[in-house]
PDB file of C-alpha atoms in Angstrom:
ATOM      1  CA  UNK A  26     -20.443   8.865  -3.513  1.00 40.00           C
ATOM      2  CA  UNK A  27     -20.586  10.038   0.100  1.00 42.00           C
ATOM      3  CA  UNK A  28     -24.048  11.169   0.708  1.00 45.00           C
ATOM      4  CA  UNK A  29     -25.297  10.952   4.288  1.00 48.00           C
ATOM      5  CA  UNK A  30     -22.379  12.387   6.011  1.00 54.00           C
ATOM      6  CA  UNK A  31     -24.184  13.399   9.100  1.00 62.00           C
ATOM      7  CA  UNK A  32     -25.532   9.834   9.816  1.00 73.00           C
ATOM      8  CA  UNK A  33     -22.346   7.955   9.439  1.00 83.00           C
ATOM      9  CA  UNK A  34     -19.582  10.528  10.407  1.00 87.00           C
ATOM     10  CA  UNK A  35     -17.600  11.239  13.537  1.00 91.00           C
ATOM     11  CA  UNK A  36     -15.661  14.349  13.895  1.00 90.00           C
ATOM     12  CA  UNK A  37     -12.330  13.854  16.018  1.00 93.00           C
ATOM     13  CA  UNK A  38     -11.951  15.970  19.124  1.00 93.00           C
ATOM     14  CA  UNK A  39      -8.392  16.401  18.043  1.00 95.00           C
ATOM     15  CA  UNK A  40      -7.070  15.675  14.551  1.00 95.00           C
ATOM     16  CA  UNK A  41      -4.830  12.949  13.921  1.00 95.00           C
ATOM     17  CA  UNK A  42      -1.501  14.108  12.059  1.00 95.00           C
ATOM     18  CA  UNK A  43       0.278  12.010   9.524  1.00 91.00           C
ATOM     19  CA  UNK A  44       3.305  14.042   8.206  1.00 88.00           C
ATOM     20  CA  UNK A  45       1.493  17.120   7.509  1.00 92.00           C
ATOM     21  CA  UNK A  46      -1.864  15.500   6.608  1.00 95.00           C
ATOM     22  CA  UNK A  47      -4.710  16.294   9.174  1.00 96.00           C
ATOM     23  CA  UNK A  48      -7.295  13.448   9.722  1.00 95.00           C
ATOM     24  CA  UNK A  49     -10.373  15.159  11.092  1.00 94.00           C
ATOM     25  CA  UNK A  50     -12.926  12.539  11.259  1.00 94.00           C
ATOM     26  CA  UNK A  51     -13.948   8.935  10.497  1.00 92.00           C
ATOM     27  CA  UNK A  52     -16.920   7.662   8.451  1.00 89.00           C
ATOM     28  CA  UNK A  53     -18.448   4.370   7.497  1.00 90.00           C
ATOM     29  CA  UNK A  54     -21.406   3.263   5.503  1.00 85.00           C
ATOM     30  CA  UNK A  55     -22.988   0.184   3.920  1.00 84.00           C
ATOM     31  CA  UNK A  56     -25.469  -0.324   1.273  1.00 80.00           C
ATOM     32  CA  UNK A  57     -27.752  -3.348   1.049  1.00 84.00           C
ATOM     33  CA  UNK A  58     -28.405  -4.069  -2.583  1.00 79.00           C
ATOM     34  CA  UNK A  59     -30.350  -7.236  -2.138  1.00 82.00           C
ATOM     35  CA  UNK A  60     -29.551  -9.725  -4.800  1.00 79.00           C
ATOM     36  CA  UNK A  61     -26.508  -7.708  -5.921  1.00 75.00           C
ATOM     37  CA  UNK A  62     -24.797  -7.930  -2.469  1.00 79.00           C
ATOM     38  CA  UNK A  63     -23.587  -5.381   0.006  1.00 81.00           C
ATOM     39  CA  UNK A  64     -21.212  -2.312  -0.172  1.00 80.00           C
ATOM     40  CA  UNK A  65     -19.070  -1.422   2.744  1.00 83.00           C
ATOM     41  CA  UNK A  66     -17.293   1.876   2.935  1.00 82.00           C
ATOM     42  CA  UNK A  67     -14.817   3.233   5.621  1.00 88.00           C
ATOM     43  CA  UNK A  68     -12.385   6.033   5.753  1.00 91.00           C
ATOM     44  CA  UNK A  69     -11.334   9.410   7.144  1.00 93.00           C
ATOM     45  CA  UNK A  70     -12.012  12.969   6.202  1.00 93.00           C
ATOM     46  CA  UNK A  71      -8.646  14.927   5.631  1.00 95.00           C
ATOM     47  CA  UNK A  72      -8.309  18.661   6.001  1.00 94.00           C
ATOM     48  CA  UNK A  73      -5.738  19.128   3.175  1.00 93.00           C
ATOM     49  CA  UNK A  74      -6.008  19.839  -0.588  1.00 91.00           C
ATOM     50  CA  UNK A  75      -6.392  16.759  -2.727  1.00 91.00           C
ATOM     51  CA  UNK A  76      -3.206  17.510  -4.625  1.00 90.00           C
ATOM     52  CA  UNK A  77      -1.167  17.830  -1.219  1.00 92.00           C
ATOM     53  CA  UNK A  78      -2.633  14.479  -0.173  1.00 93.00           C
ATOM     54  CA  UNK A  79      -1.506  12.779  -3.281  1.00 92.00           C
ATOM     55  CA  UNK A  80       1.961  14.380  -2.908  1.00 92.00           C
ATOM     56  CA  UNK A  81       2.166  13.223   0.717  1.00 92.00           C
ATOM     57  CA  UNK A  82       1.203   9.707  -0.344  1.00 92.00           C
ATOM     58  CA  UNK A  83       3.277   9.706  -3.494  1.00 90.00           C
ATOM     59  CA  UNK A  84       4.517   6.207  -2.977  1.00 93.00           C
ATOM     60  CA  UNK A  85       0.961   5.044  -4.044  1.00 91.00           C
ATOM     61  CA  UNK A  86       0.349   4.888  -7.646  1.00 90.00           C
ATOM     62  CA  UNK A  87      -2.899   6.665  -8.039  1.00 90.00           C
ATOM     63  CA  UNK A  88      -5.223   6.070 -11.055  1.00 87.00           C
ATOM     64  CA  UNK A  89      -7.486   9.307 -11.887  1.00 88.00           C
ATOM     65  CA  UNK A  90     -11.095   8.232 -11.991  1.00 85.00           C
ATOM     66  CA  UNK A  91     -12.583  11.604 -12.128  1.00 86.00           C
ATOM     67  CA  UNK A  92     -10.775  14.646 -13.347  1.00 89.00           C
ATOM     68  CA  UNK A  93      -8.996  16.433 -10.378  1.00 86.00           C
ATOM     69  CA  UNK A  94     -11.715  15.150  -7.845  1.00 89.00           C
ATOM     70  CA  UNK A  95     -11.312  11.373  -7.659  1.00 89.00           C
ATOM     71  CA  UNK A  96      -8.242   9.027  -7.628  1.00 91.00           C
ATOM     72  CA  UNK A  97      -8.037   5.193  -6.668  1.00 88.00           C
ATOM     73  CA  UNK A  98      -5.250   3.060  -5.615  1.00 89.00           C
ATOM     74  CA  UNK A  99      -4.930  -0.823  -5.481  1.00 88.00           C
ATOM     75  CA  UNK A 100      -8.034  -1.739  -7.452  1.00 85.00           C
ATOM     76  CA  UNK A 101      -8.559  -5.625  -6.795  1.00 88.00           C
ATOM     77  CA  UNK A 102     -11.189  -8.075  -7.645  1.00 86.00           C
ATOM     78  CA  UNK A 103     -11.810 -11.414  -5.956  1.00 88.00           C
ATOM     79  CA  UNK A 104     -13.774 -14.258  -7.703  1.00 89.00           C
ATOM     80  CA  UNK A 105     -15.630 -16.734  -5.517  1.00 89.00           C
ATOM     81  CA  UNK A 106     -14.076 -19.569  -7.370  1.00 91.00           C
ATOM     82  CA  UNK A 107     -10.548 -18.696  -6.388  1.00 91.00           C
ATOM     83  CA  UNK A 108      -8.977 -19.253  -2.914  1.00 91.00           C
ATOM     84  CA  UNK A 109      -9.658 -16.497  -0.446  1.00 87.00           C
ATOM     85  CA  UNK A 110      -6.242 -15.060  -0.510  1.00 90.00           C
ATOM     86  CA  UNK A 111      -6.237 -14.620  -4.268  1.00 92.00           C
ATOM     87  CA  UNK A 112      -6.920 -10.971  -5.412  1.00 92.00           C
ATOM     88  CA  UNK A 113      -6.501  -9.860  -9.009  1.00 90.00           C
ATOM     89  CA  UNK A 114      -5.685  -6.398 -10.293  1.00 86.00           C
ATOM     90  CA  UNK A 115      -8.988  -4.791 -11.504  1.00 82.00           C
ATOM     91  CA  UNK A 116      -7.890  -1.966 -13.827  1.00 70.00           C
ATOM     92  CA  UNK A 117     -11.503  -1.957 -15.392  1.00 66.00           C
ATOM     93  CA  UNK A 118     -13.375  -1.375 -12.177  1.00 65.00           C
ATOM     94  CA  UNK A 119     -16.244   1.160 -12.437  1.00 64.00           C
ATOM     95  CA  UNK A 120     -16.646   3.572  -9.765  1.00 64.00           C
ATOM     96  CA  UNK A 121     -19.999   5.349  -9.215  1.00 55.00           C
ATOM     97  CA  UNK A 122     -23.519   5.179  -8.154  1.00 48.00           C
ATOM     98  CA  UNK A 123     -24.785   2.895 -10.723  1.00 51.00           C
ATOM     99  CA  UNK A 124     -21.940   0.322 -10.640  1.00 60.00           C
ATOM    100  CA  UNK A 125     -22.492  -3.033  -9.236  1.00 67.00           C
ATOM    101  CA  UNK A 126     -19.895  -5.777  -9.054  1.00 70.00           C
ATOM    102  CA  UNK A 127     -20.690  -9.052 -11.048  1.00 75.00           C
ATOM    103  CA  UNK A 128     -22.203 -11.690  -8.852  1.00 79.00           C
ATOM    104  CA  UNK A 129     -19.609 -13.967  -7.327  1.00 83.00           C
ATOM    105  CA  UNK A 130     -17.076 -11.253  -7.020  1.00 83.00           C
ATOM    106  CA  UNK A 131     -15.808  -8.685  -4.287  1.00 83.00           C
ATOM    107  CA  UNK A 132     -13.899  -5.456  -5.103  1.00 83.00           C
ATOM    108  CA  UNK A 133     -11.709  -3.461  -2.980  1.00 84.00           C
ATOM    109  CA  UNK A 134      -9.526  -0.300  -3.470  1.00 85.00           C
ATOM    110  CA  UNK A 135      -8.404   2.896  -1.757  1.00 88.00           C
ATOM    111  CA  UNK A 136     -10.418   5.893  -2.988  1.00 88.00           C
ATOM    112  CA  UNK A 137      -9.293   9.665  -2.455  1.00 92.00           C
ATOM    113  CA  UNK A 138     -12.347  11.799  -3.130  1.00 91.00           C
ATOM    114  CA  UNK A 139     -13.003  15.622  -3.014  1.00 91.00           C
ATOM    115  CA  UNK A 140     -16.506  16.359  -2.318  1.00 86.00           C
ATOM    116  CA  UNK A 141     -18.174  19.881  -1.784  1.00 84.00           C
ATOM    117  CA  UNK A 142     -17.967  19.069   1.988  1.00 79.00           C
ATOM    118  CA  UNK A 143     -14.535  17.594   2.585  1.00 84.00           C
ATOM    119  CA  UNK A 144     -11.831  15.260   1.239  1.00 91.00           C
ATOM    120  CA  UNK A 145     -12.273  11.710   2.008  1.00 91.00           C
TER     121      UNK A 145
END
């Protein structure tokens, strides 16, 4: 999912340490999909193995999205007819390049992803 790393990534001068996790940079990205809405991504690169990150964040209930390379937590969906505070569990979310949320909805989740370059 993360493709243009050089254009939207900032390497930290000094890593940020959380327990034994080493956050090495920050990224953000957005995709304007016209009538399908906009996507916004933001997060950190982490200089630890995926399994180590999951163990250190074991208080989060991760859902495996892609075998041993992508996990999600707190998958939620908002429907425009609901109040602004109402988010529903979204266990049927589809994560990937060709997925677009239904019109009148917004989705949010925490994604842990291992790429060829880094872990985000």
